[in-house]
């Protein structure tokens, strides 16, 4: 009886996988892997020096890691690919939103998670004294508020061309704000709520992760339009289901939870490894 139940469960899981849009899972998995590596390099370059004294790092095996992270983070190629992967990530978020029946509930959940992130980085900043690591309007905030706007607009119209028009307007306004005003602003120069409003409209960027609603939220709208246009029948372009279950598509299927927890895991591992190696936190 138990083996029969297992077989039924496997068949249901297989059927569920076959219904997924494989190329979206693949792309999301690739993008999340890049972001994990990107954040790991950020931790090498900036987190380690903020947690451990410079005197402990110089002349040790950690110093090349931090220097590699700095070189990578400021590498022109990395900067270009970062914009590409962020664009793909946000568009895919929009595509997935086009499949959701209740975007309002989903947006509220995402905004709550985003502000839990803000709370976590605020506590971290209070401990380390590094207030510019606070994330007051990061990529999760941006997706959450863009999705909230999409949910509210869906109450009025579901015409996909309206979402395309709004997305293009948002991107256009965001690009203008970025070019005209988008300087980095330190948290010491203004209060938290002021900087949040600045980031929302694209007037300033701030903190360790800053994604203006107009420029980047517009890309979520663009993805929503593409989802309605390309996947109106919710069927994968890939016909071969053998691609549906591999490590990358697994990451893609669980991209949100992996994105949420990965930095916590990375920071925890780095701190534990360095403490075991004999380094002392400068807190």
PDB file of N, CA and C in Angstrom, residues 117-156:
ATOM      1  N   UNK A 117      13.384  41.930   5.444  1.00  0.00           N
ATOM      2  CA  UNK A 117      14.763  42.113   4.996  1.00  0.00           C
ATOM      3  C   UNK A 117      15.287  43.462   5.461  1.00  0.00           C
ATOM      4  N   UNK A 118      14.489  44.488   5.301  1.00  0.00           N
ATOM      5  CA  UNK A 118      14.892  45.830   5.741  1.00  0.00           C
ATOM      6  C   UNK A 118      15.185  45.833   7.231  1.00  0.00           C
ATOM      7  N   UNK A 119      14.312  45.207   8.004  1.00  0.00           N
ATOM      8  CA  UNK A 119      14.512  45.129   9.453  1.00  0.00           C
ATOM      9  C   UNK A 119      15.811  44.399   9.781  1.00  0.00           C
ATOM     10  N   UNK A 120      16.055  43.300   9.071  1.00  0.00           N
ATOM     11  CA  UNK A 120      17.283  42.536   9.306  1.00  0.00           C
ATOM     12  C   UNK A 120      18.536  43.345   9.007  1.00  0.00           C
ATOM     13  N   UNK A 121      18.530  44.071   7.887  1.00  0.00           N
ATOM     14  CA  UNK A 121      19.708  44.878   7.534  1.00  0.00           C
ATOM     15  C   UNK A 121      19.855  46.077   8.466  1.00  0.00           C
ATOM     16  N   UNK A 122      18.719  46.579   8.991  1.00  0.00           N
ATOM     17  CA  UNK A 122      18.786  47.688   9.947  1.00  0.00           C
ATOM     18  C   UNK A 122      19.434  47.218  11.260  1.00  0.00           C
ATOM     19  N   UNK A 123      19.038  46.026  11.721  1.00  0.00           N
ATOM     20  CA  UNK A 123      19.639  45.462  12.935  1.00  0.00           C
ATOM     21  C   UNK A 123      21.132  45.212  12.713  1.00  0.00           C
ATOM     22  N   UNK A 124      21.466  44.669  11.533  1.00  0.00           N
ATOM     23  CA  UNK A 124      22.868  44.429  11.182  1.00  0.00           C
ATOM     24  C   UNK A 124      23.654  45.738  11.185  1.00  0.00           C
ATOM     25  N   UNK A 125      23.054  46.800  10.653  1.00  0.00           N
ATOM     26  CA  UNK A 125      23.721  48.106  10.606  1.00  0.00           C
ATOM     27  C   UNK A 125      23.937  48.669  12.014  1.00  0.00           C
ATOM     28  N   UNK A 126      22.953  48.454  12.885  1.00  0.00           N
ATOM     29  CA  UNK A 126      23.091  48.926  14.268  1.00  0.00           C
ATOM     30  C   UNK A 126      24.239  48.209  14.974  1.00  0.00           C
ATOM     31  N   UNK A 127      24.418  46.934  14.653  1.00  0.00           N
ATOM     32  CA  UNK A 127      25.480  46.148  15.289  1.00  0.00           C
ATOM     33  C   UNK A 127      26.855  46.549  14.762  1.00  0.00           C
ATOM     34  N   UNK A 128      26.950  46.699  13.425  1.00  0.00           N
ATOM     35  CA  UNK A 128      28.251  46.974  12.800  1.00  0.00           C
ATOM     36  C   UNK A 128      28.559  48.459  12.674  1.00  0.00           C
ATOM     37  N   UNK A 129      27.527  49.308  12.732  1.00  0.00           N
ATOM     38  CA  UNK A 129      27.724  50.738  12.521  1.00  0.00           C
ATOM     39  C   UNK A 129      27.808  51.108  11.049  1.00  0.00           C
ATOM     40  N   UNK A 130      27.563  50.135  10.157  1.00  0.00           N
ATOM     41  CA  UNK A 130      27.641  50.375   8.711  1.00  0.00           C
ATOM     42  C   UNK A 130      26.226  50.597   8.162  1.00  0.00           C
ATOM     43  N   UNK A 131      25.735  51.828   8.290  1.00  0.00           N
ATOM     44  CA  UNK A 131      24.342  52.116   7.954  1.00  0.00           C
ATOM     45  C   UNK A 131      24.069  52.080   6.449  1.00  0.00           C
ATOM     46  N   UNK A 132      25.110  52.159   5.665  1.00  0.00           N
ATOM     47  CA  UNK A 132      24.892  52.130   4.220  1.00  0.00           C
ATOM     48  C   UNK A 132      24.681  50.723   3.679  1.00  0.00           C
ATOM     49  N   UNK A 133      24.660  49.726   4.576  1.00  0.00           N
ATOM     50  CA  UNK A 133      24.278  48.373   4.179  1.00  0.00           C
ATOM     51  C   UNK A 133      22.771  48.145   4.315  1.00  0.00           C
ATOM     52  N   UNK A 134      22.048  49.139   4.866  1.00  0.00           N
ATOM     53  CA  UNK A 134      20.601  49.003   5.021  1.00  0.00           C
ATOM     54  C   UNK A 134      19.932  48.921   3.642  1.00  0.00           C
ATOM     55  N   UNK A 135      19.015  47.974   3.501  1.00  0.00           N
ATOM     56  CA  UNK A 135      18.239  47.854   2.258  1.00  0.00           C
ATOM     57  C   UNK A 135      16.834  48.375   2.537  1.00  0.00           C
ATOM     58  N   UNK A 136      16.579  49.602   2.135  1.00  0.00           N
ATOM     59  CA  UNK A 136      15.262  50.193   2.385  1.00  0.00           C
ATOM     60  C   UNK A 136      14.330  50.058   1.182  1.00  0.00           C
ATOM     61  N   UNK A 137      14.904  49.917  -0.027  1.00  0.00           N
ATOM     62  CA  UNK A 137      14.067  49.690  -1.202  1.00  0.00           C
ATOM     63  C   UNK A 137      14.873  48.887  -2.221  1.00  0.00           C
ATOM     64  N   UNK A 138      14.954  47.583  -1.942  1.00  0.00           N
ATOM     65  CA  UNK A 138      15.718  46.689  -2.798  1.00  0.00           C
ATOM     66  C   UNK A 138      14.865  46.033  -3.862  1.00  0.00           C
ATOM     67  N   UNK A 139      15.385  44.960  -4.431  1.00  0.00           N
ATOM     68  CA  UNK A 139      14.708  44.340  -5.573  1.00  0.00           C
ATOM     69  C   UNK A 139      13.388  43.682  -5.154  1.00  0.00           C
ATOM     70  N   UNK A 140      13.316  43.131  -3.934  1.00  0.00           N
ATOM     71  CA  UNK A 140      12.066  42.522  -3.472  1.00  0.00           C
ATOM     72  C   UNK A 140      10.998  43.586  -3.223  1.00  0.00           C
ATOM     73  N   UNK A 141      11.417  44.748  -2.672  1.00  0.00           N
ATOM     74  CA  UNK A 141      10.481  45.865  -2.492  1.00  0.00           C
ATOM     75  C   UNK A 141       9.937  46.306  -3.856  1.00  0.00           C
ATOM     76  N   UNK A 142      10.856  46.423  -4.814  1.00  0.00           N
ATOM     77  CA  UNK A 142      10.484  46.889  -6.154  1.00  0.00           C
ATOM     78  C   UNK A 142       9.469  45.945  -6.795  1.00  0.00           C
ATOM     79  N   UNK A 143       9.752  44.630  -6.752  1.00  0.00           N
ATOM     80  CA  UNK A 143       8.826  43.664  -7.342  1.00  0.00           C
ATOM     81  C   UNK A 143       7.495  43.686  -6.595  1.00  0.00           C
ATOM     82  N   UNK A 144       7.554  43.763  -5.265  1.00  0.00           N
ATOM     83  CA  UNK A 144       6.341  43.757  -4.458  1.00  0.00           C
ATOM     84  C   UNK A 144       5.425  44.926  -4.777  1.00  0.00           C
ATOM     85  N   UNK A 145       5.987  46.134  -4.863  1.00  0.00           N
ATOM     86  CA  UNK A 145       5.163  47.315  -5.146  1.00  0.00           C
ATOM     87  C   UNK A 145       4.711  47.342  -6.601  1.00  0.00           C
ATOM     88  N   UNK A 146       5.563  46.872  -7.523  1.00  0.00           N
ATOM     89  CA  UNK A 146       5.144  46.781  -8.923  1.00  0.00           C
ATOM     90  C   UNK A 146       3.979  45.812  -9.054  1.00  0.00           C
ATOM     91  N   UNK A 147       4.067  44.689  -8.350  1.00  0.00           N
ATOM     92  CA  UNK A 147       2.993  43.700  -8.379  1.00  0.00           C
ATOM     93  C   UNK A 147       1.719  44.243  -7.741  1.00  0.00           C
ATOM     94  N   UNK A 148       1.865  45.053  -6.694  1.00  0.00           N
ATOM     95  CA  UNK A 148       0.698  45.687  -6.070  1.00  0.00           C
ATOM     96  C   UNK A 148      -0.008  46.608  -7.063  1.00  0.00           C
ATOM     97  N   UNK A 149       0.781  47.389  -7.810  1.00  0.00           N
ATOM     98  CA  UNK A 149       0.197  48.261  -8.840  1.00  0.00           C
ATOM     99  C   UNK A 149      -0.496  47.441  -9.922  1.00  0.00           C
ATOM    100  N   UNK A 150       0.139  46.334 -10.326  1.00  0.00           N
ATOM    101  CA  UNK A 150      -0.460  45.460 -11.333  1.00  0.00           C
ATOM    102  C   UNK A 150      -1.797  44.924 -10.836  1.00  0.00           C
ATOM    103  N   UNK A 151      -1.836  44.490  -9.567  1.00  0.00           N
ATOM    104  CA  UNK A 151      -3.071  43.949  -8.989  1.00  0.00           C
ATOM    105  C   UNK A 151      -4.180  44.990  -8.975  1.00  0.00           C
ATOM    106  N   UNK A 152      -3.831  46.247  -8.653  1.00  0.00           N
ATOM    107  CA  UNK A 152      -4.831  47.314  -8.616  1.00  0.00           C
ATOM    108  C   UNK A 152      -5.320  47.666 -10.023  1.00  0.00           C
ATOM    109  N   UNK A 153      -4.397  47.653 -10.990  1.00  0.00           N
ATOM    110  CA  UNK A 153      -4.790  47.957 -12.371  1.00  0.00           C
ATOM    111  C   UNK A 153      -5.664  46.833 -12.930  1.00  0.00           C
ATOM    112  N   UNK A 154      -5.392  45.589 -12.512  1.00  0.00           N
ATOM    113  CA  UNK A 154      -6.205  44.450 -12.961  1.00  0.00           C
ATOM    114  C   UNK A 154      -7.668  44.609 -12.551  1.00  0.00           C
ATOM    115  N   UNK A 155      -7.925  45.356 -11.488  1.00  0.00           N
ATOM    116  CA  UNK A 155      -9.308  45.596 -11.071  1.00  0.00           C
ATOM    117  C   UNK A 155     -10.056  46.471 -12.078  1.00  0.00           C
ATOM    118  N   UNK A 156      -9.276  47.248 -12.857  1.00  0.00           N
ATOM    119  CA  UNK A 156      -9.859  48.166 -13.843  1.00  0.00           C
ATOM    120  C   UNK A 156      -9.861  47.553 -15.240  1.00  0.00           C
TER     121      UNK A 156
END
